[in-house]
Short mmCIF file of N, CA, C and O in Angstrom, two decimals:
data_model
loop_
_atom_site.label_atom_id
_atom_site.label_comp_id
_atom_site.label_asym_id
_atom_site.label_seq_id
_atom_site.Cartn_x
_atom_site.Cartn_y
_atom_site.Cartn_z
N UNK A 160 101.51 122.99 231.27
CA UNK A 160 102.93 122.80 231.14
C UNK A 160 103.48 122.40 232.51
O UNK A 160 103.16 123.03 233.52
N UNK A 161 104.12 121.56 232.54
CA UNK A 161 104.54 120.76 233.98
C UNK A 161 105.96 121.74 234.31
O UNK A 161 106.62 122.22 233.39
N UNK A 162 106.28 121.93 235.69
CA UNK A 162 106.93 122.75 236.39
C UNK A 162 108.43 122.69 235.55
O UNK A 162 108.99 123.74 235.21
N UNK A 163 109.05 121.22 235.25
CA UNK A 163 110.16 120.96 234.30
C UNK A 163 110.60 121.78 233.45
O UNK A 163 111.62 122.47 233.51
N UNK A 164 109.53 121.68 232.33
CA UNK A 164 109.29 122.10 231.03
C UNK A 164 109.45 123.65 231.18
O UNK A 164 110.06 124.29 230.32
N UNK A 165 108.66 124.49 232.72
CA UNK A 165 108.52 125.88 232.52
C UNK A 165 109.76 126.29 233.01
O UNK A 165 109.93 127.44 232.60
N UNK A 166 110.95 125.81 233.86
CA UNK A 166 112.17 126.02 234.32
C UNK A 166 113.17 126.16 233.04
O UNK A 166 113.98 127.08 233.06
N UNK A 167 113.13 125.28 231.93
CA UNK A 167 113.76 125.30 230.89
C UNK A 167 113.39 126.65 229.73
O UNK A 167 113.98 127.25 228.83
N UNK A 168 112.15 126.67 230.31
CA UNK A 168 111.73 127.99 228.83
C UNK A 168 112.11 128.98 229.96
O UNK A 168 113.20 129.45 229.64
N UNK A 169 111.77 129.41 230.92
CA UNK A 169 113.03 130.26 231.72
C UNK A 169 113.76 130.58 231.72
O UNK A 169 113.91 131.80 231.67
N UNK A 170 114.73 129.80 231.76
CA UNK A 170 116.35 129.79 231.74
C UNK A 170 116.64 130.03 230.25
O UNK A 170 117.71 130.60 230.08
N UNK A 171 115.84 129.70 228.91
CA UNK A 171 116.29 129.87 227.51
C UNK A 171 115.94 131.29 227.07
O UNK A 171 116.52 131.81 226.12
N UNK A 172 114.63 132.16 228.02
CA UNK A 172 114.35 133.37 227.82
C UNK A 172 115.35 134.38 228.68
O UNK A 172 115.44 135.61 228.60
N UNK A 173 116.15 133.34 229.61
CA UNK A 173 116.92 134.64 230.25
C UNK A 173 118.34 134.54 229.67
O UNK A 173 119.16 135.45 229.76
N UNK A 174 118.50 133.67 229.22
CA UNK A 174 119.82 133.38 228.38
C UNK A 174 119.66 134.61 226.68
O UNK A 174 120.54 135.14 226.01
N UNK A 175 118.24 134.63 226.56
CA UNK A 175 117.80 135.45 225.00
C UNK A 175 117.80 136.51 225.75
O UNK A 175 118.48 137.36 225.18
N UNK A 176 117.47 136.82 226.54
CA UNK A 176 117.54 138.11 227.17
C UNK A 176 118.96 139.06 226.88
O UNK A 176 119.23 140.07 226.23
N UNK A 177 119.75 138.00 227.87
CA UNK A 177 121.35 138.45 228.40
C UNK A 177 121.68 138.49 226.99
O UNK A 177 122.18 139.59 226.73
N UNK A 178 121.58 137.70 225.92
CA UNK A 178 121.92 137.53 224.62
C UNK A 178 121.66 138.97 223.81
O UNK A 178 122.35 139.48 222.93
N UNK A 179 120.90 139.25 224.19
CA UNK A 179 119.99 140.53 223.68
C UNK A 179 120.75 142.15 224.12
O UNK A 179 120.91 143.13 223.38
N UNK A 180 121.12 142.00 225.54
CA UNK A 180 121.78 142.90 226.26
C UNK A 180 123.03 143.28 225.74
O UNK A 180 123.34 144.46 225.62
N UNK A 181 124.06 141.99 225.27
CA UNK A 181 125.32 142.06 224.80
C UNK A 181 124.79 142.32 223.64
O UNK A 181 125.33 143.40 223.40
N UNK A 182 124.18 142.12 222.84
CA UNK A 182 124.54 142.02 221.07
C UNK A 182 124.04 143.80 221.23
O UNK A 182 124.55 144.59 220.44
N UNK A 183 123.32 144.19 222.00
CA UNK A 183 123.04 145.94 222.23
C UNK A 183 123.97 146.99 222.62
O UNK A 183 123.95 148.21 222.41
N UNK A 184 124.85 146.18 223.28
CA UNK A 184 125.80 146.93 224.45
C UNK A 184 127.12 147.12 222.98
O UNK A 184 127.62 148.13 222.49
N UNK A 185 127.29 145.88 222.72
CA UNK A 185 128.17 145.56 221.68
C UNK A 185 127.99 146.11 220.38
O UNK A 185 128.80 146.02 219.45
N UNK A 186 126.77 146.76 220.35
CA UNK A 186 126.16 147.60 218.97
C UNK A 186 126.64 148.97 219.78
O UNK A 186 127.39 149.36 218.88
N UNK A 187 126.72 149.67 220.47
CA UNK A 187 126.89 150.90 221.00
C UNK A 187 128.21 151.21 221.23
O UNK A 187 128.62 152.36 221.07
N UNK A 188 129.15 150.01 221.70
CA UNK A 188 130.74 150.06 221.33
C UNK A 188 130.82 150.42 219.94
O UNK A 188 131.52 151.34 219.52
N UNK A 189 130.25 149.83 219.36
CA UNK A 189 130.77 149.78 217.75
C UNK A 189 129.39 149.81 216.80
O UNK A 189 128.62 148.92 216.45
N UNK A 190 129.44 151.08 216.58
CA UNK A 190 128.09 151.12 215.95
C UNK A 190 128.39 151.15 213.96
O UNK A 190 127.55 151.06 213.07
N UNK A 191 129.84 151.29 213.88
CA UNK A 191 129.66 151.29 212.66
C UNK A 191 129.30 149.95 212.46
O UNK A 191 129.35 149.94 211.23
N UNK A 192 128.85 148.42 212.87
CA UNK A 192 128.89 147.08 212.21
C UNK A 192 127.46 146.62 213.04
O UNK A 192 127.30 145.89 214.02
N UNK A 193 126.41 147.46 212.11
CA UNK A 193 124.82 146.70 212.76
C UNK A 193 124.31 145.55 212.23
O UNK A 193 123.13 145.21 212.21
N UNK A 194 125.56 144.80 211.68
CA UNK A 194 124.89 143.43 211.08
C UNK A 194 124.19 142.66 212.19
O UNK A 194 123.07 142.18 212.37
N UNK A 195 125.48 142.77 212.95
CA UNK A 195 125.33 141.86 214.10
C UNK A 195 123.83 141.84 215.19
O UNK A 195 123.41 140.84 215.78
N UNK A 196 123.26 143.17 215.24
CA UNK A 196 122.04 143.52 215.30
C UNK A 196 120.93 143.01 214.85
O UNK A 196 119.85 142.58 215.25
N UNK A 197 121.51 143.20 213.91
CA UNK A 197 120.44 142.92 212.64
C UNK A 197 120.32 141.35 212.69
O UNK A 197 119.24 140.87 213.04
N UNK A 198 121.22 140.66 212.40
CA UNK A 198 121.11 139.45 212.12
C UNK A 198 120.41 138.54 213.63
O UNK A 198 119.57 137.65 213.52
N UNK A 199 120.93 138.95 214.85
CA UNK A 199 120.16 138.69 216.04
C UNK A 199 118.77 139.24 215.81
O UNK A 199 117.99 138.44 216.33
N UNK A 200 118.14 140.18 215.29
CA UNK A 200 116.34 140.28 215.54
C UNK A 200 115.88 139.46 214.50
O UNK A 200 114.78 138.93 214.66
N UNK A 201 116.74 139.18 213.08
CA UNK A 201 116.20 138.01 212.32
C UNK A 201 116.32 136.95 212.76
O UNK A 201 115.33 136.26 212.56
N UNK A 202 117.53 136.21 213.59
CA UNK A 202 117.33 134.98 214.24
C UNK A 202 116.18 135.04 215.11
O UNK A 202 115.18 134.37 214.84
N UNK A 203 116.24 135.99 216.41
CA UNK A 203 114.59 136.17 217.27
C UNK A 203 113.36 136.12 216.53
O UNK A 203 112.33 135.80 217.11
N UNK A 204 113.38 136.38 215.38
CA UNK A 204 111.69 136.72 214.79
C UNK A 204 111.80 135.24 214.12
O UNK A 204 110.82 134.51 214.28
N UNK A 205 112.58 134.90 213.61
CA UNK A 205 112.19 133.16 212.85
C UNK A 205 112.29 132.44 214.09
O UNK A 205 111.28 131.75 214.28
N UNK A 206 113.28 132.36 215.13
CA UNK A 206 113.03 131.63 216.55
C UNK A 206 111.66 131.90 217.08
O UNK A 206 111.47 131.02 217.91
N UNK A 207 110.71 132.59 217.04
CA UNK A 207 109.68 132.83 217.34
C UNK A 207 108.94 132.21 216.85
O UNK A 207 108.29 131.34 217.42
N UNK A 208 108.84 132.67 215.07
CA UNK A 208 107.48 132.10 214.39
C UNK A 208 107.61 130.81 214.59
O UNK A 208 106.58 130.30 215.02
N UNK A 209 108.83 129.78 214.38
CA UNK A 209 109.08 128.50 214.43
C UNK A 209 107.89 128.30 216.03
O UNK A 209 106.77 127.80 216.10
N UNK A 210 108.65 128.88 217.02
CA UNK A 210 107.86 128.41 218.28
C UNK A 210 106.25 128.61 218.32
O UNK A 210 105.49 127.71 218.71
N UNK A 211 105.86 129.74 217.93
CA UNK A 211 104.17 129.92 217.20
C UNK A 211 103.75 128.88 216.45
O UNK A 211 102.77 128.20 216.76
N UNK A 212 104.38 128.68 215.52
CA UNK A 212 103.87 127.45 214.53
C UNK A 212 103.91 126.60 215.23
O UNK A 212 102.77 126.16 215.41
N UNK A 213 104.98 125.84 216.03
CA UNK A 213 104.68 124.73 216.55
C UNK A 213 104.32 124.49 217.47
O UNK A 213 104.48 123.42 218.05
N UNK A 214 103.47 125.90 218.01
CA UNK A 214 102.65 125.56 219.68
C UNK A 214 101.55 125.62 219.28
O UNK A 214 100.79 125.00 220.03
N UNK A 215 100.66 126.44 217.78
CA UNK A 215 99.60 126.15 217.54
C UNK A 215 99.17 124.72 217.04
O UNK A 215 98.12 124.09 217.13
N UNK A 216 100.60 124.40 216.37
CA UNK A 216 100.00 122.57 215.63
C UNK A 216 100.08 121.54 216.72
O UNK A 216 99.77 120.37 216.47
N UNK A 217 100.42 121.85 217.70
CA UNK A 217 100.18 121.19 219.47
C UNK A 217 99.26 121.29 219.74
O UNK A 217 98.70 120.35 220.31
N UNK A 218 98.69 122.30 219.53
CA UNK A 218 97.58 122.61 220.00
C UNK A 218 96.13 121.78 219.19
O UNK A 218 95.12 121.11 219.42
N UNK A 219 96.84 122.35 218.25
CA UNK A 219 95.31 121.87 217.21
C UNK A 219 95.54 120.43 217.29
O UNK A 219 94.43 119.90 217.18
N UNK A 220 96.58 119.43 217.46
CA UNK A 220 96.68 117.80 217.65
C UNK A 220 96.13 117.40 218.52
O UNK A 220 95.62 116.28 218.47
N UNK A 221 96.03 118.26 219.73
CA UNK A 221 95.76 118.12 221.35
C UNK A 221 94.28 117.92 221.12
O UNK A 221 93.60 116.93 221.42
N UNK A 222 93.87 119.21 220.45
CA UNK A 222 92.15 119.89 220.47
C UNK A 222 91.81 119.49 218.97
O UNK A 222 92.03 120.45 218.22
N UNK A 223 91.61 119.01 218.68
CA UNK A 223 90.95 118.89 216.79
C UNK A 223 89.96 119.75 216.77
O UNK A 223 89.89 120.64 215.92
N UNK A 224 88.75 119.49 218.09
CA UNK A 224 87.40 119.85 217.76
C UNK A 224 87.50 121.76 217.89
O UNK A 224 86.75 122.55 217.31
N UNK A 225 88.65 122.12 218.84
CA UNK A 225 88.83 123.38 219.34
C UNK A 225 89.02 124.33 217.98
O UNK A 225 88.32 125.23 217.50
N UNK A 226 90.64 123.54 217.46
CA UNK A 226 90.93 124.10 216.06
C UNK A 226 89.83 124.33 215.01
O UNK A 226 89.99 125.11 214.08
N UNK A 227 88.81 123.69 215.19
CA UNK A 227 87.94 123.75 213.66
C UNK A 227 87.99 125.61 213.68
O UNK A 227 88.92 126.13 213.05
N UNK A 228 87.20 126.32 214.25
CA UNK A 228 87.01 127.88 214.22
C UNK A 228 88.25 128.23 213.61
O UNK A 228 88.08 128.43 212.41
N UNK A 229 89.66 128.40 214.06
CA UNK A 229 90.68 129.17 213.95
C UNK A 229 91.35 128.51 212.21
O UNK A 229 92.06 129.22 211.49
N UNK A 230 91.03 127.41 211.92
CA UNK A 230 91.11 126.86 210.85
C UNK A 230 90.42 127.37 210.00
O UNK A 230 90.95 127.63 208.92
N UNK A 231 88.92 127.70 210.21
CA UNK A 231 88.16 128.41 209.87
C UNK A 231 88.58 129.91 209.08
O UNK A 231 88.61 130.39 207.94
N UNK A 232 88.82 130.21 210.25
CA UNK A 232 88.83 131.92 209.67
C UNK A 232 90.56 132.01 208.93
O UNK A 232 91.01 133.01 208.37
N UNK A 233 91.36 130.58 209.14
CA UNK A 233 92.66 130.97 208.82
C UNK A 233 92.17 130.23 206.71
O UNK A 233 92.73 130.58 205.68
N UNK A 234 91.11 129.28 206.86
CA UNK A 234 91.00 129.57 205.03
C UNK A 234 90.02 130.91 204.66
O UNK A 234 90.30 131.33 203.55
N UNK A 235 88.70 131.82 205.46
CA UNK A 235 88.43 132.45 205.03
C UNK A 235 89.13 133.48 205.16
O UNK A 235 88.78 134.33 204.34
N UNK A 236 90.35 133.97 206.12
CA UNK A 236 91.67 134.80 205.43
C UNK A 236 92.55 134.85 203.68
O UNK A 236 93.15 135.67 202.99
N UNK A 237 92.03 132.97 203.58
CA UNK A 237 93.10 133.02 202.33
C UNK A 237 91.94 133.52 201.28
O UNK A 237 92.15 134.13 200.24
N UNK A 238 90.66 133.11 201.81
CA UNK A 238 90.16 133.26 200.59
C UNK A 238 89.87 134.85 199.99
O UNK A 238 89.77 135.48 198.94
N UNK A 239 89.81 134.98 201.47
CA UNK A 239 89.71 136.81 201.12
C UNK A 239 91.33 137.25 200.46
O UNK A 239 91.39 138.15 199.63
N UNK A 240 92.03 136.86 200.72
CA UNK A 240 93.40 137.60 199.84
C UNK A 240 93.03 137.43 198.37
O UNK A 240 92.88 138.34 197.55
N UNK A 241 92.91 136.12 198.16
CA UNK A 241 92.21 135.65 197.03
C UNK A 241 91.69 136.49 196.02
O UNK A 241 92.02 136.85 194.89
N UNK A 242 90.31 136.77 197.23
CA UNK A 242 89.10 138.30 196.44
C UNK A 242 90.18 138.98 196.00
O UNK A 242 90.38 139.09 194.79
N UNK A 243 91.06 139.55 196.97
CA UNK A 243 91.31 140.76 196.88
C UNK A 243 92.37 140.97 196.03
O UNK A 243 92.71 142.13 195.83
N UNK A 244 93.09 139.87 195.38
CA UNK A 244 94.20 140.12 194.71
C UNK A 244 93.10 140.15 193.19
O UNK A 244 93.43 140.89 192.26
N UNK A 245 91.79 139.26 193.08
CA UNK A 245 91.03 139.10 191.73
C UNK A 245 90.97 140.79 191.76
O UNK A 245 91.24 141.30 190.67
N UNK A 246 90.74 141.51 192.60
CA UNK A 246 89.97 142.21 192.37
C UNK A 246 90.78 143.99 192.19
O UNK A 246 90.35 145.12 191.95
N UNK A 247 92.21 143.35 192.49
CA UNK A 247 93.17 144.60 192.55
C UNK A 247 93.12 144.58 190.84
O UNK A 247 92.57 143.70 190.19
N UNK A 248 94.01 146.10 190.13
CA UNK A 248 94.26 145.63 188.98
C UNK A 248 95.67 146.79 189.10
O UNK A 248 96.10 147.51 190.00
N UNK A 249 96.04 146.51 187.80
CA UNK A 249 97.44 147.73 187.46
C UNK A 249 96.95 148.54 187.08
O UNK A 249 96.06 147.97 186.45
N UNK A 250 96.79 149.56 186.95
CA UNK A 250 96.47 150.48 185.78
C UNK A 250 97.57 152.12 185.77
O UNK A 250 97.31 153.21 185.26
N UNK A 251 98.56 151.78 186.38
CA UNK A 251 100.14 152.14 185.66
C UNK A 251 100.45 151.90 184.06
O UNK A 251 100.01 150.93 183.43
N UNK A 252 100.96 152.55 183.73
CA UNK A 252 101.65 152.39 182.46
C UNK A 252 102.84 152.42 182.30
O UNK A 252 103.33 153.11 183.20
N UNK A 253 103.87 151.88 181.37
CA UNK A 253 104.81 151.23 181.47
C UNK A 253 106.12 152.28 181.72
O UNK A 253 107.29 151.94 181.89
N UNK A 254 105.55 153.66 181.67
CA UNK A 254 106.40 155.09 182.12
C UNK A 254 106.46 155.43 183.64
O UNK A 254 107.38 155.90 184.32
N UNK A 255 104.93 154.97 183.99
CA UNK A 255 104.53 155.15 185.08
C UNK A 255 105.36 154.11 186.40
O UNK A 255 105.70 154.44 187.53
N UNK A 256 105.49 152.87 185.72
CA UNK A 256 106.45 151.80 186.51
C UNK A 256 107.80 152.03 186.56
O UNK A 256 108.53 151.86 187.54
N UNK A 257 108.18 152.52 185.22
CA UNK A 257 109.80 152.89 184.84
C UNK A 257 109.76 154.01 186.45
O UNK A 257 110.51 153.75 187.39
N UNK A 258 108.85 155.13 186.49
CA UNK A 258 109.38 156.27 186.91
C UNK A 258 109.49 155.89 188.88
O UNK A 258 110.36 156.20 189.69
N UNK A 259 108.43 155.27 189.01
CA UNK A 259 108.33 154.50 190.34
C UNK A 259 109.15 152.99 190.48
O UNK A 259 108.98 152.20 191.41
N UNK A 260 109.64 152.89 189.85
CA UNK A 260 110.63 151.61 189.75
C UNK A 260 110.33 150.45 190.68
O UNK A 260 111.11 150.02 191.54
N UNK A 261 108.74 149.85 190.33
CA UNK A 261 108.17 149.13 190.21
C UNK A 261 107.52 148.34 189.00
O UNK A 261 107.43 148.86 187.89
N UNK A 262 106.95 146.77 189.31
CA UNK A 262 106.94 145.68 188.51
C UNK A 262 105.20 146.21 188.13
O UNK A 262 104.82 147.17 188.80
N UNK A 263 104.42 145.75 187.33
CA UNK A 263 102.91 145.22 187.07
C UNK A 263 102.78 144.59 188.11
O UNK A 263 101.92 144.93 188.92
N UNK A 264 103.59 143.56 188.33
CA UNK A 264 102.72 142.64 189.34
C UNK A 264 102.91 143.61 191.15
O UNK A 264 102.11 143.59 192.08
N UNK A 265 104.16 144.29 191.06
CA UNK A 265 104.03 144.43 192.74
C UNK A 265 102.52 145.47 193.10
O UNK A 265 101.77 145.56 194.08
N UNK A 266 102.58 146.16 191.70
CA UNK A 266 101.44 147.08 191.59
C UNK A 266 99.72 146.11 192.04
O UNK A 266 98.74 146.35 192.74
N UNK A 267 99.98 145.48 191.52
CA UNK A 267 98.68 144.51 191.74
C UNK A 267 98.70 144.09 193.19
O UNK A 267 97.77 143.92 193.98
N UNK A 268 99.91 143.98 193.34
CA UNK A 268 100.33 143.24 195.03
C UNK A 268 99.91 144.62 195.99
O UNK A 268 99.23 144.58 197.01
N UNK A 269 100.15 145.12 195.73
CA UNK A 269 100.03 146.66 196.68
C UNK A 269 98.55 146.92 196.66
O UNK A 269 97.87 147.03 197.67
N UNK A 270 98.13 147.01 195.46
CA UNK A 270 96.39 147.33 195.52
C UNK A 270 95.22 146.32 196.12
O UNK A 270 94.01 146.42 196.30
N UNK A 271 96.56 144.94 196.42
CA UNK A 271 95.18 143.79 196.73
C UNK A 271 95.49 143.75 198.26
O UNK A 271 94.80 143.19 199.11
N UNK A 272 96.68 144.47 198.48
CA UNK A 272 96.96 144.47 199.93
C UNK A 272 96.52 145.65 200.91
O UNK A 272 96.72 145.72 202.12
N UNK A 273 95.74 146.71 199.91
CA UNK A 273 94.93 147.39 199.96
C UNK A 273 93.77 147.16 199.93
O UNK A 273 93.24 147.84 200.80
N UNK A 274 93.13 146.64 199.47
CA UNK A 274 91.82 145.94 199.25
C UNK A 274 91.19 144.89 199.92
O UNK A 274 90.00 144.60 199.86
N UNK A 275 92.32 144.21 200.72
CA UNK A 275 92.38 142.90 201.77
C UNK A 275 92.16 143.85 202.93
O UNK A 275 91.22 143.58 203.68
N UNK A 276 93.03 145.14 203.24
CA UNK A 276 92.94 146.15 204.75
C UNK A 276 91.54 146.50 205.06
O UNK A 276 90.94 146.36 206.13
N UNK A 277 90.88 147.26 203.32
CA UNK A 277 89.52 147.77 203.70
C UNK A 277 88.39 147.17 203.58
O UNK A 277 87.29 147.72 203.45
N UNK A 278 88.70 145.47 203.62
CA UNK A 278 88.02 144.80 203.84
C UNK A 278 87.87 143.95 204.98
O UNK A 278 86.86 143.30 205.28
N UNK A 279 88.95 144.01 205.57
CA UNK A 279 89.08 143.91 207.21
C UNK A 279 88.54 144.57 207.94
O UNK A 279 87.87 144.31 208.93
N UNK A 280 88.86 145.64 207.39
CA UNK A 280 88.09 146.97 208.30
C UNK A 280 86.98 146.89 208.45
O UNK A 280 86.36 146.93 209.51
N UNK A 281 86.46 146.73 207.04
CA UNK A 281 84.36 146.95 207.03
C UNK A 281 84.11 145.80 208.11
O UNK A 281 83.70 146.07 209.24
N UNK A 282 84.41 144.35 207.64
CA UNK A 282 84.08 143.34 208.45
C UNK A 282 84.33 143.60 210.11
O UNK A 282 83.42 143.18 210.82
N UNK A 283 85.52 144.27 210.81
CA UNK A 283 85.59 144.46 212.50
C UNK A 283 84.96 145.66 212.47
O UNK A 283 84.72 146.00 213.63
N UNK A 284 84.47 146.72 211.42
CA UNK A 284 83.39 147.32 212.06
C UNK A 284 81.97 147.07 212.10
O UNK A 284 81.29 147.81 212.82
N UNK A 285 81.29 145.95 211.31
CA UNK A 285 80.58 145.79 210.98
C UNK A 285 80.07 144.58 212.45
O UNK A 285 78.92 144.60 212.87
N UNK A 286 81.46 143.35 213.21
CA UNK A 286 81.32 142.75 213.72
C UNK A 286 81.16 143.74 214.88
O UNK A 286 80.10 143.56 215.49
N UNK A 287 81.73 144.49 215.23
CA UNK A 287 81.36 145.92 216.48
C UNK A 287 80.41 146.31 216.43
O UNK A 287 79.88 146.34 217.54
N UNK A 288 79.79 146.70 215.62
CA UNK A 288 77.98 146.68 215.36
C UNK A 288 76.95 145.61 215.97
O UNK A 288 76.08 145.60 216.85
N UNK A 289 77.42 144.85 215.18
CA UNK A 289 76.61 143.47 215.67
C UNK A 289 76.72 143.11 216.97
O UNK A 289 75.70 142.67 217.51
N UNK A 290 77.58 143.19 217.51
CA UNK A 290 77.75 142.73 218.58
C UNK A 290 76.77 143.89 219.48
O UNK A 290 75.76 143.56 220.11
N UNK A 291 77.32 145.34 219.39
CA UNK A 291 76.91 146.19 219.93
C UNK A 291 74.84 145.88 220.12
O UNK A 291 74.10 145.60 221.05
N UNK A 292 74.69 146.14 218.75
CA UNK A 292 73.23 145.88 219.04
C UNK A 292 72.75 145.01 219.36
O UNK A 292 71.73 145.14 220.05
N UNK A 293 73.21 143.74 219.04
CA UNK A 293 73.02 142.36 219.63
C UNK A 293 73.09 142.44 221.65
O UNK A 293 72.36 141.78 222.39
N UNK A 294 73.74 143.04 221.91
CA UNK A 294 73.78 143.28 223.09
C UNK A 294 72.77 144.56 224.24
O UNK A 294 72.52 144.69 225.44
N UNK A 295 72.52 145.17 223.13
CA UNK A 295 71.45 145.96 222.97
C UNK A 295 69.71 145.21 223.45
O UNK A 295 68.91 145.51 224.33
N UNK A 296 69.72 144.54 222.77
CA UNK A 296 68.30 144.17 222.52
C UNK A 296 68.48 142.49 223.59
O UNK A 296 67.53 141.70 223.62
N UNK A 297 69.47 142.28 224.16
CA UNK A 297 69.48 140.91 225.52
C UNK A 297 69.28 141.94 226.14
O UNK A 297 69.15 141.91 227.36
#
């Protein structure tokens, strides 16, 4: 990033900063109205992802050959949600949803988002292994 470019993201992080300070200071004057709060950490978190998204697709335009890996593991992410939603099921009954005042489907959503965690898990412990003994035996 050329010296230009880093003076401007500077000056826009100290401006989000100061921005940040008042909309806090201004929540503590007046705390009954936390929209205003609120609605500043939802602008920051989509101002963000926007900037994520479009520093990785810079990236990957820049690097094609770099991106292949992270492309990689970003379809065997989908495909594992995939598994894991085939593999969630409901098995609530329709008293059981009434009383938890939930859908069939969020039920399925919850168990595959369960099923996606402890399958993350096995895999970074399993890659901690590997590595471990792999390092073991150099």
């Amino acid at each position: 990033m050329s010296q230009k470019y880093f003076k401007y993201v500077q000056w826009l992080l100290y401006v989000l900063m100061g921005l940040s300070a008042l909309f806090t200071i201004l929540f503590y004057i007046s705390p009954a109205n936390p929209d205003l709060l609120i609605f500043w950490m939802y602008t920051l978190l989509i101002l963000s992802g926007v900037i994520i998204v479009a520093v990785s697709a810079y990236g990957m335009i820049k690097n094609p050959k770099g991106s292949y890996k992270a492309l990689l593991a970003i379809a065997a992410l989908i495909i594992l949600a995939i598994l894991s939603y085939a593999m969630s099921s409901n098995t609530y009954g329709p008293a059981m949803l009434e009383k938890y005042n939930i859908t069939a489907n969020g039920v399925k959503m919850v168990g595959a988002g369960l099923i996606m965690t402890y399958l993350i898990l096995v895999v970074a412990i399993g890659t901690l292994i590997y590595t471990s003994v792999s390092k073991f035996f150099k």
